[in-house]
Amino acid sequence: MLADLHIKNFAIIDELKVSFTGGLNVVTGETGAGKSIIVGAVGLLLGERASSDLIRTSEETATVEARFDISGKKRSKEKLISMGFYDGNEIIVKRVVTRSGKNRVYINGNMATLNMLSTLAESLINISGQHEHQVMLNAENHIDILDEFGDLLPLRAGFTNCYDEYQTLKSRLERLESTSSESGKREELLRFQLKEIDDAGITIGEDLTLLREKNILTNAKKLMEYVAGSYEILYEREVSILAELGGVASSIKEIKGIDPELKISEQDIDSLLYNLEDVAFTLRDYAKGISLNPERLEEIEERLESLRKLKRKYGETLEDVLETKRTVEEELEGICSLDEDIRRLSGEIASQEALLTEKGGALSRKRHEAAVLLREALINELDTLKMADAGFEVIFKDTDKEPFFSSKGMDMVEFYLSANKGEELKPLSRVASGGELSRIVLAIKKVQAGGGSVGAIVFDEVDTGIGGGVAGVVGKKLNEVSKHHQVICITHLPQIACFGNIHLLVSKSLSGERVNTRIALLSESERLDEITRMLSGLKATEKTREHAREMLKTSRGG
């Protein structure tokens, strides 16, 4: 229940505070006084779009704050707890709109998101006005009205969860099939790449080894000259370095025999001789491995060019080429398993379709039962709302696709109406006038009044197109709805206003150079004055005042 509403710096409202009660709260006032502005402010608490144009001139922020009593409202409490806010018997929501665009939302004093506010408000309040008429004219919304009337939303939620999983599986299958359709050419390319790398028979470091061998072969003649000259100097000459050094070693030994104090080690001289001899023999053996081999040089050039081509295509190094090979093998393995994945996923989709058909069938049967009850209930309500000859049907439409699935089940429904006797039933959007539509909306609210979990319903423009003869019935219906929900009704008709449990008057006044909107709770005498004004317009007479008094008395069963 909406208990208190506080509006500040909103449109032409400077500051407005109002309290509501349970039952039927009637709001009246002259045209242009600001009644619709109050409804717009409440709309902000439902998460509607906010604009800086809503802020009162010369002010920087506009604020709308409300306190809701949620005693006994399990759904609202569950939502509050799930969002991490305080679990209690009231909710205080606040919306702040700024010219800078940095708008803020608070729930029980804590910062919140607009989405949180919208989700929470669904169970707190509903505005039935011009928007509600548009909802009624859109056939896509009729199935929601039917499901809410039949208390089928929990059953539908189970179907929707199953449908969402079904859609996920179908999306995955579409991606796999798309991949499969393109995988033929891709597989051909991958197998070519794999064969090319395999046929090359590369080993890591092979290119470096070949480059060294190429360098040796290219400089073979020069190497042979260097080796032969060095070996000759060290060993082969008649007076070679080794021979001369051997003489030096013998002389040192003779000196040491004479003077042992000579600081030269015979072992060092011998080691030097042995090392030079090793160098000479190593050069000799190295020379045996050097050859002028143009054929081998050509082979090496060809192999290096082949490796260079591989590295240009598959990586900067041979290690990169082999890593590409591993990647290609993994992708080929995935392509090979693609058909199996498609078969498995197709099987899962078939199972999910069977489950959807089962759940959707059960939901559809319940809908057909609810449609019969809704038809009977609405015809009865429309009868009392001066549409005695009206016909109403919930039409289940055939679909082009079998089976047909949507997030709401396997059915497409539309409300058909015949407003007058003898007329053919036609889609609601094609036959309902403004007044008829207002009565249909009210009739639906009435038949749904015993169920649903919304705390408060705001009726704005419920009297659109309604004459005085029907208005009294509408007022009575609103009073009946208020037995189950708090009802706030904004009306221009005294026949409706007289049924209110409380009566609030919206007025506009000039304060200095500024226009301001006020709202006040009327006393019994003030209420009589307002009903009289609504009946007579500008010229009130004792006769209209007596009429107003009689209307108030009758509305209370007096």
CSV table of N, CA, C and O in Angstrom, one decimal, residues 436-488:
chain,number,residue,atom,x,y,z
A,436,GLU,N,-15.6,2.3,-24.1
A,436,GLU,CA,-15.7,0.9,-24.0
A,436,GLU,C,-14.4,0.3,-23.5
A,436,GLU,O,-14.3,-0.6,-22.6
A,437,LEU,N,-13.3,0.9,-24.0
A,437,LEU,CA,-12.0,0.4,-23.5
A,437,LEU,C,-11.7,0.7,-22.1
A,437,LEU,O,-11.2,-0.2,-21.3
A,438,SER,N,-12.1,1.8,-21.6
A,438,SER,CA,-12.0,2.1,-20.2
A,438,SER,C,-12.8,1.1,-19.3
A,438,SER,O,-12.3,0.7,-18.3
A,439,ARG,N,-14.0,0.8,-19.8
A,439,ARG,CA,-14.8,-0.2,-19.0
A,439,ARG,C,-14.2,-1.6,-19.1
A,439,ARG,O,-14.2,-2.3,-18.1
A,440,ILE,N,-13.6,-1.9,-20.2
A,440,ILE,CA,-13.0,-3.3,-20.3
A,440,ILE,C,-11.8,-3.3,-19.4
A,440,ILE,O,-11.5,-4.3,-18.7
A,441,VAL,N,-11.0,-2.3,-19.4
A,441,VAL,CA,-9.8,-2.2,-18.5
A,441,VAL,C,-10.3,-2.4,-17.0
A,441,VAL,O,-9.7,-3.2,-16.3
A,442,LEU,N,-11.3,-1.6,-16.7
A,442,LEU,CA,-11.8,-1.7,-15.3
A,442,LEU,C,-12.4,-3.1,-15.0
A,442,LEU,O,-12.2,-3.7,-13.9
A,443,ALA,N,-13.1,-3.7,-16.0
A,443,ALA,CA,-13.6,-5.0,-15.8
A,443,ALA,C,-12.5,-6.0,-15.5
A,443,ALA,O,-12.7,-6.9,-14.7
A,444,ILE,N,-11.5,-5.9,-16.3
A,444,ILE,CA,-10.3,-6.9,-16.1
A,444,ILE,C,-9.7,-6.7,-14.7
A,444,ILE,O,-9.4,-7.6,-14.0
A,445,LYS,N,-9.5,-5.4,-14.3
A,445,LYS,CA,-9.0,-5.1,-13.0
A,445,LYS,C,-9.9,-5.7,-11.9
A,445,LYS,O,-9.4,-6.3,-10.9
A,446,LYS,N,-11.2,-5.7,-12.2
A,446,LYS,CA,-12.2,-6.2,-11.2
A,446,LYS,C,-12.1,-7.7,-11.1
A,446,LYS,O,-12.0,-8.2,-10.0
A,447,VAL,N,-12.0,-8.4,-12.2
A,447,VAL,CA,-12.0,-9.9,-12.1
A,447,VAL,C,-10.6,-10.3,-11.6
A,447,VAL,O,-10.5,-11.5,-11.1
A,448,GLN,N,-9.6,-9.5,-11.7
A,448,GLN,CA,-8.3,-9.9,-11.2
A,448,GLN,C,-8.1,-9.4,-9.8
A,448,GLN,O,-7.1,-9.8,-9.2
A,449,ALA,N,-9.1,-8.7,-9.2
A,449,ALA,CA,-8.9,-8.1,-7.9
A,449,ALA,C,-8.6,-9.0,-6.8
A,449,ALA,O,-7.9,-8.8,-5.9
A,450,GLY,N,-9.3,-10.2,-6.9
A,450,GLY,CA,-9.1,-11.2,-5.8
A,450,GLY,C,-7.7,-11.8,-5.8
A,450,GLY,O,-7.3,-12.4,-4.8
A,451,GLY,N,-7.0,-11.7,-6.9
A,451,GLY,CA,-5.7,-12.3,-7.0
A,451,GLY,C,-4.7,-11.3,-7.2
A,451,GLY,O,-4.9,-10.1,-7.0
A,452,GLY,N,-3.5,-11.7,-7.6
A,452,GLY,CA,-2.4,-10.7,-7.9
A,452,GLY,C,-1.8,-10.2,-6.6
A,452,GLY,O,-2.4,-10.3,-5.5
A,453,SER,N,-0.6,-9.7,-6.7
A,453,SER,CA,0.1,-9.4,-5.4
A,453,SER,C,0.5,-7.9,-5.4
A,453,SER,O,1.1,-7.4,-4.5
A,454,VAL,N,0.0,-7.1,-6.4
A,454,VAL,CA,0.3,-5.7,-6.4
A,454,VAL,C,-0.4,-5.0,-5.3
A,454,VAL,O,-1.5,-5.3,-5.0
A,455,GLY,N,0.3,-4.1,-4.6
A,455,GLY,CA,-0.3,-3.5,-3.4
A,455,GLY,C,-1.3,-2.3,-3.7
A,455,GLY,O,-2.3,-2.2,-3.1
A,456,ALA,N,-1.0,-1.5,-4.7
A,456,ALA,CA,-1.8,-0.4,-5.0
A,456,ALA,C,-2.0,-0.2,-6.5
A,456,ALA,O,-1.1,-0.6,-7.3
A,457,ILE,N,-3.2,0.2,-6.9
A,457,ILE,CA,-3.5,0.5,-8.3
A,457,ILE,C,-4.0,1.9,-8.4
A,457,ILE,O,-4.8,2.4,-7.7
A,458,VAL,N,-3.3,2.6,-9.3
A,458,VAL,CA,-3.7,4.0,-9.6
A,458,VAL,C,-4.5,4.0,-10.9
A,458,VAL,O,-4.0,3.6,-12.0
A,459,PHE,N,-5.7,4.5,-10.8
A,459,PHE,CA,-6.6,4.6,-12.0
A,459,PHE,C,-6.5,6.1,-12.5
A,459,PHE,O,-7.0,7.0,-11.8
A,460,ASP,N,-5.9,6.3,-13.6
A,460,ASP,CA,-5.9,7.6,-14.2
A,460,ASP,C,-6.7,7.6,-15.6
A,460,ASP,O,-6.4,6.7,-16.4
A,461,GLU,N,-7.6,8.5,-15.8
A,461,GLU,CA,-8.4,8.5,-17.0
A,461,GLU,C,-9.3,7.3,-17.1
A,461,GLU,O,-9.6,6.9,-18.2
A,462,VAL,N,-9.7,6.7,-16.0
A,462,VAL,CA,-10.6,5.6,-16.1
A,462,VAL,C,-11.9,6.0,-16.6
A,462,VAL,O,-12.7,5.2,-17.0
A,463,ASP,N,-12.2,7.3,-16.5
A,463,ASP,CA,-13.6,7.8,-16.9
A,463,ASP,C,-13.6,8.3,-18.3
A,463,ASP,O,-14.5,9.0,-18.7
A,464,THR,N,-12.5,8.0,-19.1
A,464,THR,CA,-12.4,8.5,-20.5
A,464,THR,C,-13.6,7.9,-21.3
A,464,THR,O,-13.8,6.7,-21.3
A,465,GLY,N,-14.4,8.8,-21.9
A,465,GLY,CA,-15.5,8.3,-22.7
A,465,GLY,C,-16.7,7.8,-22.0
A,465,GLY,O,-17.6,7.3,-22.6
A,466,ILE,N,-16.7,7.9,-20.7
A,466,ILE,CA,-17.8,7.4,-19.9
A,466,ILE,C,-18.8,8.5,-19.5
A,466,ILE,O,-18.4,9.5,-19.1
A,467,GLY,N,-20.1,8.2,-19.8
A,467,GLY,CA,-21.1,9.2,-19.4
A,467,GLY,C,-21.6,9.0,-18.0
A,467,GLY,O,-21.2,8.0,-17.3
A,468,GLY,N,-22.4,9.9,-17.6
A,468,GLY,CA,-22.9,9.9,-16.2
A,468,GLY,C,-23.6,8.7,-15.8
A,468,GLY,O,-23.6,8.2,-14.7
A,469,GLY,N,-24.3,8.1,-16.8
A,469,GLY,CA,-25.1,6.9,-16.5
A,469,GLY,C,-24.3,5.7,-16.1
A,469,GLY,O,-24.7,4.8,-15.4
A,470,VAL,N,-23.1,5.6,-16.7
A,470,VAL,CA,-22.2,4.5,-16.4
A,470,VAL,C,-21.2,4.8,-15.3
A,470,VAL,O,-20.7,3.9,-14.5
A,471,ALA,N,-21.0,6.1,-15.0
A,471,ALA,CA,-20.0,6.5,-14.1
A,471,ALA,C,-20.3,6.0,-12.7
A,471,ALA,O,-19.4,5.6,-11.9
A,472,GLY,N,-21.6,6.0,-12.3
A,472,GLY,CA,-21.9,5.4,-10.9
A,472,GLY,C,-21.6,4.0,-10.8
A,472,GLY,O,-21.1,3.5,-9.7
A,473,VAL,N,-21.8,3.2,-11.9
A,473,VAL,CA,-21.4,1.8,-11.8
A,473,VAL,C,-19.9,1.6,-11.8
A,473,VAL,O,-19.4,0.8,-11.0
A,474,VAL,N,-19.2,2.5,-12.5
A,474,VAL,CA,-17.7,2.4,-12.5
A,474,VAL,C,-17.2,2.7,-11.1
A,474,VAL,O,-16.3,2.1,-10.5
A,475,GLY,N,-17.8,3.7,-10.4
A,475,GLY,CA,-17.4,4.1,-9.0
A,475,GLY,C,-17.6,2.9,-8.1
A,475,GLY,O,-16.8,2.6,-7.2
A,476,LYS,N,-18.8,2.2,-8.3
A,476,LYS,CA,-19.0,1.1,-7.4
A,476,LYS,C,-18.0,0.0,-7.7
A,476,LYS,O,-17.6,-0.7,-6.7
A,477,LYS,N,-17.6,-0.2,-8.9
A,477,LYS,CA,-16.7,-1.3,-9.3
A,477,LYS,C,-15.3,-0.9,-8.6
A,477,LYS,O,-14.6,-1.8,-8.1
A,478,LEU,N,-14.9,0.3,-8.7
A,478,LEU,CA,-13.7,0.7,-8.1
A,478,LEU,C,-13.7,0.5,-6.6
A,478,LEU,O,-12.7,0.1,-6.1
A,479,ASN,N,-14.8,0.7,-6.0
A,479,ASN,CA,-14.9,0.5,-4.6
A,479,ASN,C,-14.8,-1.0,-4.3
A,479,ASN,O,-14.2,-1.4,-3.3
A,480,GLU,N,-15.3,-1.9,-5.2
A,480,GLU,CA,-15.2,-3.3,-5.0
A,480,GLU,C,-13.7,-3.7,-5.2
A,480,GLU,O,-13.3,-4.6,-4.4
A,481,VAL,N,-13.1,-3.2,-6.2
A,481,VAL,CA,-11.6,-3.5,-6.4
A,481,VAL,C,-10.8,-3.1,-5.1
A,481,VAL,O,-9.9,-3.8,-4.7
A,482,SER,N,-11.2,-2.0,-4.5
A,482,SER,CA,-10.5,-1.5,-3.3
A,482,SER,C,-10.6,-2.4,-2.1
A,482,SER,O,-9.9,-2.1,-1.1
A,483,LYS,N,-11.5,-3.3,-2.2
A,483,LYS,CA,-11.6,-4.3,-1.1
A,483,LYS,C,-10.4,-5.2,-1.0
A,483,LYS,O,-10.1,-5.8,0.0
A,484,HIS,N,-9.7,-5.4,-2.2
A,484,HIS,CA,-8.6,-6.3,-2.3
A,484,HIS,C,-7.3,-5.5,-2.5
A,484,HIS,O,-6.2,-6.1,-2.2
A,485,HIS,N,-7.3,-4.4,-3.1
A,485,HIS,CA,-6.1,-3.6,-3.3
A,485,HIS,C,-6.4,-2.1,-3.0
A,485,HIS,O,-7.5,-1.6,-3.1
A,486,GLN,N,-5.4,-1.4,-2.5
A,486,GLN,CA,-5.5,0.0,-2.4
A,486,GLN,C,-5.7,0.6,-3.8
A,486,GLN,O,-5.0,0.3,-4.7
A,487,VAL,N,-6.7,1.5,-3.9
A,487,VAL,CA,-7.0,2.1,-5.2
A,487,VAL,C,-6.9,3.6,-5.0
A,487,VAL,O,-7.5,4.2,-4.1
A,488,ILE,N,-6.2,4.2,-5.9
A,488,ILE,CA,-6.1,5.7,-6.0
A,488,ILE,C,-6.7,6.1,-7.4
A,488,ILE,O,-6.1,5.7,-8.4
